XYZ file of C-alpha atoms in Angstrom:
89
model
C -8.994 0.202 -9.358
C -6.080 -2.439 -10.403
C -2.853 -1.047 -11.015
C -1.083 -1.532 -14.132
C 1.662 -4.118 -14.790
C 3.849 -1.177 -15.246
C 2.911 0.569 -12.070
C 3.444 -2.558 -10.229
C 6.887 -3.417 -11.633
C 8.112 0.268 -10.728
C 6.637 -0.340 -7.007
C 8.613 -3.490 -6.787
C 11.837 -2.236 -8.229
C 11.504 0.701 -5.654
C 10.712 -1.108 -2.710
C 11.913 -4.517 -3.185
C 14.962 -6.193 -2.765
C 15.250 -7.308 -6.279
C 12.709 -7.334 -9.248
C 11.004 -10.508 -8.178
C 10.426 -9.475 -4.667
C 6.581 -9.045 -4.647
C 6.078 -10.474 -1.471
C 8.183 -8.326 0.912
C 6.164 -6.323 3.493
C 7.353 -3.070 2.076
C 6.318 -3.877 -1.415
C 2.415 -4.892 -0.465
C 2.185 -2.037 1.830
C 3.444 0.385 -1.267
C 1.075 -1.654 -3.977
C -1.773 -1.020 -1.467
C -1.314 2.579 -0.759
C -1.011 3.079 -4.566
C -4.484 1.241 -4.804
C -5.801 3.259 -1.837
C -4.916 6.433 -3.694
C -6.416 5.528 -6.747
C -9.617 4.446 -4.851
C -9.855 7.502 -3.080
C -9.644 9.610 -6.260
C -12.569 7.252 -7.858
C -14.884 7.961 -4.718
C -14.286 11.663 -4.688
C -15.736 11.736 -8.206
C -18.159 8.903 -7.394
C -20.096 9.505 -4.252
C -22.545 6.981 -4.489
C -20.001 3.837 -5.305
C -20.772 1.558 -2.072
C -18.773 -1.066 -3.281
C -15.755 0.914 -3.973
C -15.961 2.572 -0.641
C -16.302 -1.099 0.986
C -13.144 -2.249 -1.092
C -11.425 0.804 0.377
C -12.140 -0.052 3.675
C -10.938 -3.657 3.163
C -7.517 -2.372 1.674
C -6.837 0.173 4.580
C -7.428 -2.739 6.887
C -4.966 -5.055 5.353
C -2.468 -2.032 4.925
C -2.833 -1.166 8.809
C -2.095 -4.922 9.518
C 1.100 -4.956 7.782
C 2.182 -2.084 8.885
C 1.396 -3.164 12.617
C 3.550 -6.239 11.471
C 6.333 -4.212 10.217
C 6.384 -1.975 13.134
C 6.659 -4.992 15.801
C 9.517 -6.499 13.746
C 11.882 -3.824 12.279
C 10.907 -0.296 13.632
C 13.657 1.266 11.404
C 12.181 -0.301 8.221
C 8.821 0.770 9.262
C 9.900 4.472 9.958
C 11.561 4.694 6.687
C 8.657 3.141 4.706
C 6.288 5.519 5.975
C 8.288 8.434 5.220
C 8.992 7.229 1.933
C 5.235 6.779 1.006
C 3.957 9.733 2.715
C 1.708 7.872 5.353
C 0.379 9.397 8.575
C 0.901 7.523 11.800
């Protein structure tokens, strides 16, 4: 489930340092989180979609790796981000 360009730009604007900051850890985690939420909703309606389920697991693993990296390098940014996105940890 791809995000629209407008949704991506809104996330970049909210979590990035400027409007072209698509590579920072916070922006990547925010984009992955919104994709995970969209896939979760899709899977609630389509239980048998194994390919989407696998994609969801891959996205969760990528987000977990980025969150671990952020927690190691800047604990304050990590706690602010998980509070802002509503991620459990």
